[in-house]
Short mmCIF file of C-alpha atoms and ligand atoms in Angstrom, two decimals:
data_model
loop_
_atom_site.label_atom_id
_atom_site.label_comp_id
_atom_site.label_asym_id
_atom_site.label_seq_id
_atom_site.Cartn_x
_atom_site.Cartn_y
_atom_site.Cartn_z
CA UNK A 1 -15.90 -31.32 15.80
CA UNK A 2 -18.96 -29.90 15.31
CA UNK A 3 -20.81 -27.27 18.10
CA UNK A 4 -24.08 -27.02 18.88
CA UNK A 5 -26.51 -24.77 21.04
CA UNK A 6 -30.20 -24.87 22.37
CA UNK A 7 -31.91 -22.05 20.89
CA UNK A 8 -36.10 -21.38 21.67
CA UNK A 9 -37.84 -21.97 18.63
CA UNK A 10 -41.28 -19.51 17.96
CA UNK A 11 -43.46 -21.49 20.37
CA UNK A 12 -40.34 -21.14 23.18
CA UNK A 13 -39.37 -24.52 23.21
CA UNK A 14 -35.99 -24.87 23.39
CA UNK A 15 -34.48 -27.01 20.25
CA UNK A 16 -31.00 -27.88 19.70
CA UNK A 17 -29.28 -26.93 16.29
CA UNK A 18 -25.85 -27.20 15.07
CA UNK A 19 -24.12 -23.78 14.61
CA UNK A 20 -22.77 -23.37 11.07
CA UNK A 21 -19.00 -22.52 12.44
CA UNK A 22 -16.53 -24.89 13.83
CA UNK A 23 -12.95 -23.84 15.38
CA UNK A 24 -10.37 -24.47 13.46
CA UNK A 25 -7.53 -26.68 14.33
CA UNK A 26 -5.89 -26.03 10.61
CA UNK A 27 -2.21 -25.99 10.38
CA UNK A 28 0.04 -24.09 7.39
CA UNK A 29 1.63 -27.11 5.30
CA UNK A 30 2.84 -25.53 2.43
CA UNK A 31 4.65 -22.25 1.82
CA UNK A 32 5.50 -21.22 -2.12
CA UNK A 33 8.14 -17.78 -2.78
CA UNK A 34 8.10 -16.08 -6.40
CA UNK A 35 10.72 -13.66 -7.20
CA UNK A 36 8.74 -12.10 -10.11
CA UNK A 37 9.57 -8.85 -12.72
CA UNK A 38 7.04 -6.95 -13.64
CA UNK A 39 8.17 -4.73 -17.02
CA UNK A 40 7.04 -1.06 -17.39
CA UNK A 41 5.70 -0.19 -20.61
CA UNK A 42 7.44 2.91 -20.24
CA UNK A 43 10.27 4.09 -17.93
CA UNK A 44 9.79 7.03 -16.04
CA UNK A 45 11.19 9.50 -14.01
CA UNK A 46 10.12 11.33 -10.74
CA UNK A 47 12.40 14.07 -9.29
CA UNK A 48 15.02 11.48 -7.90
CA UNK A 49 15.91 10.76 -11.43
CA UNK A 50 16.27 14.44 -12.28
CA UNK A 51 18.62 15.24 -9.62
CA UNK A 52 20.85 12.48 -10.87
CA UNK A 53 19.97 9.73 -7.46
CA UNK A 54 18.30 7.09 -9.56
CA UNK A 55 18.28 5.85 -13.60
CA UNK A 56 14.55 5.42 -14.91
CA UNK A 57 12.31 3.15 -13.54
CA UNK A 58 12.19 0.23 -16.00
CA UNK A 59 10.71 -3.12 -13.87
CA UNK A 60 9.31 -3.40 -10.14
CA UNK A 61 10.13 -7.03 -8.29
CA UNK A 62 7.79 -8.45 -6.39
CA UNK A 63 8.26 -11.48 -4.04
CA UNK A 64 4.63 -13.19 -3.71
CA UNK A 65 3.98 -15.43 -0.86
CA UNK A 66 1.37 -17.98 -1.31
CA UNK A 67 0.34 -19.80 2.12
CA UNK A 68 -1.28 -23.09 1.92
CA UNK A 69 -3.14 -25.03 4.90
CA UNK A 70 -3.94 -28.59 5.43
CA UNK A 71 -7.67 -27.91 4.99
CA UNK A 72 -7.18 -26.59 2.05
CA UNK A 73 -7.34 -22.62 2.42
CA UNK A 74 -4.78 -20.40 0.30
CA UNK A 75 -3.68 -16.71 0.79
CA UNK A 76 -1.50 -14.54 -1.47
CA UNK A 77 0.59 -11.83 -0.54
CA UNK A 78 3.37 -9.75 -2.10
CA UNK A 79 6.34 -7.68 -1.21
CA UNK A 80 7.87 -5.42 -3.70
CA UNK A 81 11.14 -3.32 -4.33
CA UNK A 82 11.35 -0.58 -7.23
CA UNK A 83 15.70 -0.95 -8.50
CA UNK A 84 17.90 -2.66 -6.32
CA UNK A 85 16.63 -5.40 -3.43
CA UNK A 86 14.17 -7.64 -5.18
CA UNK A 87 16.60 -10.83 -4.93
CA UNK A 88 17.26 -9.93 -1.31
CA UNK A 89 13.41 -9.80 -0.39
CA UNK A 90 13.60 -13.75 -1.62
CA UNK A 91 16.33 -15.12 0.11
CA UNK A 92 15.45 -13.84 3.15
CA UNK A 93 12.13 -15.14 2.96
CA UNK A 94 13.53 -18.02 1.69
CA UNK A 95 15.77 -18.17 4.97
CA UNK A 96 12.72 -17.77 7.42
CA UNK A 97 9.95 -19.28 5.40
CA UNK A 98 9.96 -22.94 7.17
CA UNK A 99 9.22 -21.79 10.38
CA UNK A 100 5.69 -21.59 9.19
CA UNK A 101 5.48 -25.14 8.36
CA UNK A 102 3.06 -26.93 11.14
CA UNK A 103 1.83 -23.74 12.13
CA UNK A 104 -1.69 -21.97 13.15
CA UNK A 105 -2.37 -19.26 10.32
CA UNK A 106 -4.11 -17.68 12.34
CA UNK A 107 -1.79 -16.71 15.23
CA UNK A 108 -0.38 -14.05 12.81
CA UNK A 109 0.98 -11.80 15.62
CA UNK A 110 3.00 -14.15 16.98
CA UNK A 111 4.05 -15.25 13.35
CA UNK A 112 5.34 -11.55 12.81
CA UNK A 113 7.13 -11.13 16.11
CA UNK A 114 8.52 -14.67 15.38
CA UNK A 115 9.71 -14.03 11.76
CA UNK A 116 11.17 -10.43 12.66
CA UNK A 117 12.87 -11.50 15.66
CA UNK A 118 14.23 -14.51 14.09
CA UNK A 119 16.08 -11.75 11.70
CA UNK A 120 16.32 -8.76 14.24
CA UNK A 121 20.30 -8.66 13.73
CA UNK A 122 19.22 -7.46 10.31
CA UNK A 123 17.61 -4.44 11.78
CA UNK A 124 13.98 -4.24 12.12
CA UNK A 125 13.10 -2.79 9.53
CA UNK A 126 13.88 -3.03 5.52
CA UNK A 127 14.69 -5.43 3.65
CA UNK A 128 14.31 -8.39 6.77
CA UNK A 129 10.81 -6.93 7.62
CA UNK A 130 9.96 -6.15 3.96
CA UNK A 131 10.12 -10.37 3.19
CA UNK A 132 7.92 -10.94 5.90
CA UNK A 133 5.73 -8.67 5.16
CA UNK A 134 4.79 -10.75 2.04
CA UNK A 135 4.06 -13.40 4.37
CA UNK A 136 2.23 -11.73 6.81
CA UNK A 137 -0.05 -10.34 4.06
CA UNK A 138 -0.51 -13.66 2.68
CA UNK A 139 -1.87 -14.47 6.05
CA UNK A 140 -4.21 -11.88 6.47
CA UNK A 141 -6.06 -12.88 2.69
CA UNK A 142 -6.34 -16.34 4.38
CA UNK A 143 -7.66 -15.74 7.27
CA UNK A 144 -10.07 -13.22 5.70
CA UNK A 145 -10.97 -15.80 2.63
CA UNK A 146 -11.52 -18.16 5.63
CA UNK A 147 -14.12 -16.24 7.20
CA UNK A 148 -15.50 -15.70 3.46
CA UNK A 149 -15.41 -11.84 3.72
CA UNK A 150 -13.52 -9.21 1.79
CA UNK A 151 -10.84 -8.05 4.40
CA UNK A 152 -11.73 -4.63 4.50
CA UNK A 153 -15.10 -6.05 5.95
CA UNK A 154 -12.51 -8.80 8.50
CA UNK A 155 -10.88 -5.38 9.82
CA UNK A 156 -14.10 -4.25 10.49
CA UNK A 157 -15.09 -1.89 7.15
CA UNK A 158 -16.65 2.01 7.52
CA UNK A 159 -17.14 2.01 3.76
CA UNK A 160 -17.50 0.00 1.08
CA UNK A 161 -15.84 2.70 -1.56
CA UNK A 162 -12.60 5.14 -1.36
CA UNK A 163 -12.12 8.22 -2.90
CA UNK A 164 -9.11 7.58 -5.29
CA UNK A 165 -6.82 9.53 -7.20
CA UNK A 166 -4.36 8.96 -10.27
CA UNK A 167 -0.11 8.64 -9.96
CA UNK A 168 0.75 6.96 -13.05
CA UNK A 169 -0.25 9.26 -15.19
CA UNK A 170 2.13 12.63 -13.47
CA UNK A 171 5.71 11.71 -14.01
CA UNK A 172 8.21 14.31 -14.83
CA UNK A 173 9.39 12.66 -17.80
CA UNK A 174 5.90 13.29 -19.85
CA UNK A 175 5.18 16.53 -20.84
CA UNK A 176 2.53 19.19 -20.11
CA UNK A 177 0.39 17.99 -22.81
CA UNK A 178 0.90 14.52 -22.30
CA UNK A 179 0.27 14.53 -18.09
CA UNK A 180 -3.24 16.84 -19.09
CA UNK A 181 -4.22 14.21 -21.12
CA UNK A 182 -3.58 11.06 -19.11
CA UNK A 183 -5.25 13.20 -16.08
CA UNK A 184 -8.58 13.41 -18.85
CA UNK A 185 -7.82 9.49 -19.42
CA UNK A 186 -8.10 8.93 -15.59
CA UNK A 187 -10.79 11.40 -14.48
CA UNK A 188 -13.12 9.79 -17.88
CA UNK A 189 -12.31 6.73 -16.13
CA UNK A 190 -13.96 7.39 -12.77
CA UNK A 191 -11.22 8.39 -10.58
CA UNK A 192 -11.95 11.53 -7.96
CA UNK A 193 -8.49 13.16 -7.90
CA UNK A 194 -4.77 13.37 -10.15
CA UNK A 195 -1.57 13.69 -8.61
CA UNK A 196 1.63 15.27 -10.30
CA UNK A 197 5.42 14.59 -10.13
CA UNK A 198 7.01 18.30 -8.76
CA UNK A 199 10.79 18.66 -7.70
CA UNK A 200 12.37 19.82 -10.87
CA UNK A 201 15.62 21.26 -10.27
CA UNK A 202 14.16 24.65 -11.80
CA UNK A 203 11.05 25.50 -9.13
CA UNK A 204 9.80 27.74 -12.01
CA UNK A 205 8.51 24.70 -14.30
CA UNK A 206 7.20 22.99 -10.98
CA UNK A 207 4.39 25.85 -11.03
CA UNK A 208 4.04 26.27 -14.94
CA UNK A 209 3.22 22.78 -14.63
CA UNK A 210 0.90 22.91 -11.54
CA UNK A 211 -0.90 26.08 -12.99
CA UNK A 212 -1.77 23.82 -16.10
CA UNK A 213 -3.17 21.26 -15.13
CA UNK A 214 -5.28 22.99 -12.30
CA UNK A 215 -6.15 25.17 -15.11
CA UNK A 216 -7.02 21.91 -17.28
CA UNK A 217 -9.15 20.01 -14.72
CA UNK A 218 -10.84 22.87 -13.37
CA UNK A 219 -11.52 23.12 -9.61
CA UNK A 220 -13.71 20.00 -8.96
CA UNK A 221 -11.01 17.43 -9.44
CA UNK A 222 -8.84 17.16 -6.34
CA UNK A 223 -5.05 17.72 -7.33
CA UNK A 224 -1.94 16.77 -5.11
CA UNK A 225 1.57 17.28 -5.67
CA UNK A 226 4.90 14.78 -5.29
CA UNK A 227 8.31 16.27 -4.82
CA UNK A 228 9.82 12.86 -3.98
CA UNK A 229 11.78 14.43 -0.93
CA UNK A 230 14.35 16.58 -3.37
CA UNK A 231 13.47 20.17 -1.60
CA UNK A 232 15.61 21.42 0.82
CA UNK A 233 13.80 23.06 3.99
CA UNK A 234 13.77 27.10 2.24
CA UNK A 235 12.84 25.50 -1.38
CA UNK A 236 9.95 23.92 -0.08
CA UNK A 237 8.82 26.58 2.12
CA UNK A 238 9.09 28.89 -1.20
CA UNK A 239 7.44 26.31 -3.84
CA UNK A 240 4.63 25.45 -0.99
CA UNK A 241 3.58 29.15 -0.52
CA UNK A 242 3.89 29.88 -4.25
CA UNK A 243 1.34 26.66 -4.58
CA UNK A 244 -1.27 27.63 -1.79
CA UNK A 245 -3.42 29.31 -4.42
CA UNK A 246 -4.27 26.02 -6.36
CA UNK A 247 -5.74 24.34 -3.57
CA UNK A 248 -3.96 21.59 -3.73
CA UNK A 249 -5.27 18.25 -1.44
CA UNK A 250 -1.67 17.93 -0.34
CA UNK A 251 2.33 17.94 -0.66
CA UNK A 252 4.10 14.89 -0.84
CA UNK A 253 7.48 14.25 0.36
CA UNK A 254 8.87 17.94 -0.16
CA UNK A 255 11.56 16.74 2.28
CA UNK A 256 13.75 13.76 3.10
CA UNK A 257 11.81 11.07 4.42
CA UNK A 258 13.77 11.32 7.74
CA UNK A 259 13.29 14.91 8.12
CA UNK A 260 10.66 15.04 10.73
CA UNK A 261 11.45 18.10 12.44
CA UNK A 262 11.67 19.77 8.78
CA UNK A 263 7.98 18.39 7.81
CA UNK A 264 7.08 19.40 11.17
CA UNK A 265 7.81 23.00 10.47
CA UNK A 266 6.30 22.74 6.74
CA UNK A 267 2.60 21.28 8.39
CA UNK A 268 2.95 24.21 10.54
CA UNK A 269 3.97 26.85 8.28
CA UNK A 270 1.31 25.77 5.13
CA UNK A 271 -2.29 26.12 4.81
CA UNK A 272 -2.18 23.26 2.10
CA UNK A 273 -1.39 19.46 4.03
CA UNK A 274 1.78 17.92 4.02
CA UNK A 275 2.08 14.14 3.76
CA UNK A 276 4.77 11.78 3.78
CA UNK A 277 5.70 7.99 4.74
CA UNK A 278 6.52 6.12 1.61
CA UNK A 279 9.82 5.37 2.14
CA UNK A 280 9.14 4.33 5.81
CA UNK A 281 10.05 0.63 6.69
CA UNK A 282 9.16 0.42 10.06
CA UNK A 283 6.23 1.56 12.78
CA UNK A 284 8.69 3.60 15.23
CA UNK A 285 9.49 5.52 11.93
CA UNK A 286 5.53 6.48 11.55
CA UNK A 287 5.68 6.71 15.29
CA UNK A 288 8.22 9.82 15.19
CA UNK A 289 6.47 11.65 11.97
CA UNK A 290 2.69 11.64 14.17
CA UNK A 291 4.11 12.32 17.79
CA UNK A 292 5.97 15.22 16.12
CA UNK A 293 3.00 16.81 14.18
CA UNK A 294 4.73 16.52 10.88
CA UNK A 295 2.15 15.21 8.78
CA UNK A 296 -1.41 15.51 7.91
CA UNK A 297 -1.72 12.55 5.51
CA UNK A 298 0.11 9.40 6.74
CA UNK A 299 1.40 6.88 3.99
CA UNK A 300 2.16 4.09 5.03
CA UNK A 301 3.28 1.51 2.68
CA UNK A 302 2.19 -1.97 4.16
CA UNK A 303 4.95 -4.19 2.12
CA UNK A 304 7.43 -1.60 2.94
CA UNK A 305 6.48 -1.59 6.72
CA UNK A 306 6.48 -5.21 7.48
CA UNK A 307 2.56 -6.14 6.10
CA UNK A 308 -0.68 -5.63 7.27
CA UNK A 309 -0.15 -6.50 11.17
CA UNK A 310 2.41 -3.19 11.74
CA UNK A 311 0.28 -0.78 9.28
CA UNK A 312 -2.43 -1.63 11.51
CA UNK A 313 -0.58 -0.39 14.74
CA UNK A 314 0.30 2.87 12.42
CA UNK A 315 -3.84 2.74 11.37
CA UNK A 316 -4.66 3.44 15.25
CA UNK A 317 -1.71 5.85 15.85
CA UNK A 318 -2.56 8.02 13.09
CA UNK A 319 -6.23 7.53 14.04
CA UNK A 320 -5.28 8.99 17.70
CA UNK A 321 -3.58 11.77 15.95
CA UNK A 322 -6.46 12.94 13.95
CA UNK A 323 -4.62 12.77 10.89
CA UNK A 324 -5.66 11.69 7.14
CA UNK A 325 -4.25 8.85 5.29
CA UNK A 326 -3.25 8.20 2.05
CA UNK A 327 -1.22 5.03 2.12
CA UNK A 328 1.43 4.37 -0.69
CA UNK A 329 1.13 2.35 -3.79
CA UNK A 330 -0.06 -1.19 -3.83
CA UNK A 331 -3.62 -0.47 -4.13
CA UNK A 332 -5.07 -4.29 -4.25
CA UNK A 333 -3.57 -4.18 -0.13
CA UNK A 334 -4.26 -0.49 0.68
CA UNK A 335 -8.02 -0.09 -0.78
CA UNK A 336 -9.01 -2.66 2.29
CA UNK A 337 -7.18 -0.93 4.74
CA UNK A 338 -8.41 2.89 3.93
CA UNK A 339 -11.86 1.52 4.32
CA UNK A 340 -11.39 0.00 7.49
CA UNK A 341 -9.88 3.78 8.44
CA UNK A 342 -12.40 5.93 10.16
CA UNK A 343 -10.84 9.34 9.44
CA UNK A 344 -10.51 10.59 5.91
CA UNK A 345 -8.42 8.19 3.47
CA UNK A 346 -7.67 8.39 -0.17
CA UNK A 347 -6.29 5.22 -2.24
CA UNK A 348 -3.48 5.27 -4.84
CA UNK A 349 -4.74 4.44 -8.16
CA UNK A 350 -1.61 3.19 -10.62
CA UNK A 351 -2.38 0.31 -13.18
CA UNK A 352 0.72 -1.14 -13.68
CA UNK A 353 -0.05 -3.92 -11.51
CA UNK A 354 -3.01 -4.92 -13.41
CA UNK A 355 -1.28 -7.54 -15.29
CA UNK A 356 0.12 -9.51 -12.34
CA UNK A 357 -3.66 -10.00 -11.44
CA UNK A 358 -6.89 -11.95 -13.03
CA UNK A 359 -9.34 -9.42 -10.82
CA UNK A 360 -9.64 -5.70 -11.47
CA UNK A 361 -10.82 -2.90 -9.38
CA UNK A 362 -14.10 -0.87 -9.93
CA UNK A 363 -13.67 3.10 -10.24
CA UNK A 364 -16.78 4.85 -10.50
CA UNK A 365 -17.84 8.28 -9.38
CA UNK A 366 -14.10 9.23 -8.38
CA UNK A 367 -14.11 6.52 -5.50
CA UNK A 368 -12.68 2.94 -5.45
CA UNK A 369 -15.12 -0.30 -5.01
CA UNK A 370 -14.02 -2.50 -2.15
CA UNK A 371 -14.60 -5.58 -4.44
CA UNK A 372 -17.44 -8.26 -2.96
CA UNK A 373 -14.37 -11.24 -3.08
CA UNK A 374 -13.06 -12.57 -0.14
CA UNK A 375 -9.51 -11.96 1.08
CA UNK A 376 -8.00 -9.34 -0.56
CA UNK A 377 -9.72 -10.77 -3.43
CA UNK A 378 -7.04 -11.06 -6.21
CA UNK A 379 -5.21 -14.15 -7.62
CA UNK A 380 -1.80 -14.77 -9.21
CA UNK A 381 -2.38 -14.10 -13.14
CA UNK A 382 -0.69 -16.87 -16.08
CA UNK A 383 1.50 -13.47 -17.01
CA UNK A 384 2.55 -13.20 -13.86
CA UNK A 385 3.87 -17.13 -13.38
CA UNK A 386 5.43 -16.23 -17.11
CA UNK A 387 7.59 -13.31 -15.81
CA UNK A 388 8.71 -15.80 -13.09
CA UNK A 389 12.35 -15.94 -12.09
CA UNK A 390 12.65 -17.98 -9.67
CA UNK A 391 10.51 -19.81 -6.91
CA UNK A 392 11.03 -21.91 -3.85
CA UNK A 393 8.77 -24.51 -1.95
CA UNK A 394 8.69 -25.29 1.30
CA UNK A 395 6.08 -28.08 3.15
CA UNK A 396 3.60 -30.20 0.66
CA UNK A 397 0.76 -29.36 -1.64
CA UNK A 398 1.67 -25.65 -2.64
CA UNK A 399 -0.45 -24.71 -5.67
MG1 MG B 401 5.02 9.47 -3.50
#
């Protein structure tokens, strides 16, 4: 059904032409789940391994969602869980996933509210709202590919680069030497800022590590910390005044993740910002850290809160706030939504995902390139489908 509409030509007479859009009346007919393994070439070790919580991290799981439509559109989205949960992430979206069979893609509120309430005895949050977000994610890179525009630009972009910064090359398990030279890797590569596992169970080696590489990079390169939430309230009031002079761009997770009144008192208390989020699954969560001032930098996570839809309800509280963000992990997701963020936003730069993707991301200049493809602009990579451990289909014609 095509539209048209009289428009005046240059001598004012009025001419009718057909307008190059048409609304859609496309339905979702085909809904594919991967439970997938990526291997890390190394395992490492942040400061929840050091205090005895966690073993080395050895593999990630990710649960992709791929949406198919009768007209032919496609959207990918994933969902992943570092240890234990990967296999629960699939069944539940295997449990929920043919409700989308029939349906408009791009109703993708009421898909969410749908999904999560369908599974709201679970809790709403976790593990139930951690499968959908695959989906929901899946639906956004549709709709987005639909309209043929990069979904940063869908959201409604402010810039087409993000300043970006380097995680994967800080873990506590390298050395001094060897965390120096992957931060000369990343910064050679283009990236604007280096981040560094702290918490060590001896504070002392936190700041003879700090003072090193500050000392290596120089003062140009921004540098943030991690303590993975292992300080108490007094050790991180300590370690954070002791780390003031190395101008750091923030702290991240010196407390429990739950500890809002703690991080409260840390924003308060420290000249140097205090972010945290990661480990939130939920937007009431976020709600609690921003109404109670404990944060500078939000991080959301969007597979970890549900997918795109509830980070962007987190986007506009943090934007009331005033606050920074700097979400969590999952760059090919986040890079979209920091540009569409008005207020200052970093991405995560960690290239262990590169292999489940054909596409890479451009880092030049210590910023990251929104790339020109639409959607989220990444596809499903041969090494991927080869680390494959199980899949489910649901409607006809999935890819
Ligand atoms: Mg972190």
């Amino acid at each position: 059904m095509s539209q048209t509409s009289s428009l005046p030509d240059q001598t004012g007479t009025m001419k009718t032409m057909a307008a190059p859009y048409e609304v859609s009346t496309d339905r979702i007919s085909s809904v594919k789940l991967s439970l997938t393994y990526l291997p890390l070439a190394t395992p490492t070790s942040d400061a929840k391994v050091l205090t005895g919580k966690q073993k080395p991290l050895t593999e990630i799981a990710f649960l992709f969602a791929e949406i198919g439509t009768e007209a032919g559109f496609e959207g990918v989205g994933y969902s992943y869980a570092i240890r234990a949960g990967g296999p629960g992430q699939f069944v539940h979206a295997k449990e929920v996933a043919p409700e989308l069979i029939g349906v408009d893609p791009n109703d993708i509120q009421r898909i969410w509210t749908k999904l999560m309430w369908s599974s709201a005895s679970m809790g709403r949050s976790g593990l139930s709202t951690q499968a959908i977000a695959a989906i929901d994610i899946a639906l956004w890179d549709l709709k987005a590919k639909r309209a043929r525009l990069p979904l940063a630009k869908f959201l409604g972009a402010h810039r087409d680069s993000v300043p970006c910064y380097n995680t994967s090359g800080g873990y506590l398990s390298l050395s001094i030497d060897e965390i120096i030279s992957n931060a000369e890797v990343s910064v050679d590569a283009g990236v604007g800022g280096v981040k560094i596992k702290v918490g060590h169970p001896e504070p002392r080696i936190d700041l003879e590590r700090v003072a090193a590489i500050r000392d290596a990079l120089g003062g140009e390169i921004a540098l943030m910390v991690d303590a993975n939430q292992q300080w108490n309230r007094t050790t991180a009031i300590r370690i954070g005044r002791a780390l003031e002079e190395f101008n750091l761009t923030w702290i991240e997770e010196p407390l429990d993740a739950h500890d809002a009144a703690g991080h409260a008192i840390l924003a308060r208390e420290l000249d140097t910002p205090v972010a945290t989020g990661e480990m939130l699954t939920s937007v009431a969560e976020h709600r609690e850290l921003i109404l109670k001032g404990s944060v500078d930098f939000i991080q959301p996570d969007a597979p970890r809160v549900g997918g795109i839809t509830p980070f962007l309800k987190i986007m506009a509280l943090g934007d009331q706030a005033g606050l920074s963000m700097a979400p969590h992990f999952a760059m090919e997701i986040h890079l979209h939504l920091a540009a569409a963020y008005e207020l200052d936003s970093w991405v995560e730069h960690f290239d262990w995902l590169d292999p489940l993707f054909n596409e890479r991301l451009e880092i030049k200049d210590g910023r990251m390139t929104v790339p020109e493809r639409p959607g989220l602009g990444f596809s499903i990579s041969e090494q991927a489908r080869s680390w494959t451990a199980e899949t489910a289909v649901f409607g006809e014609g999935a890819p």
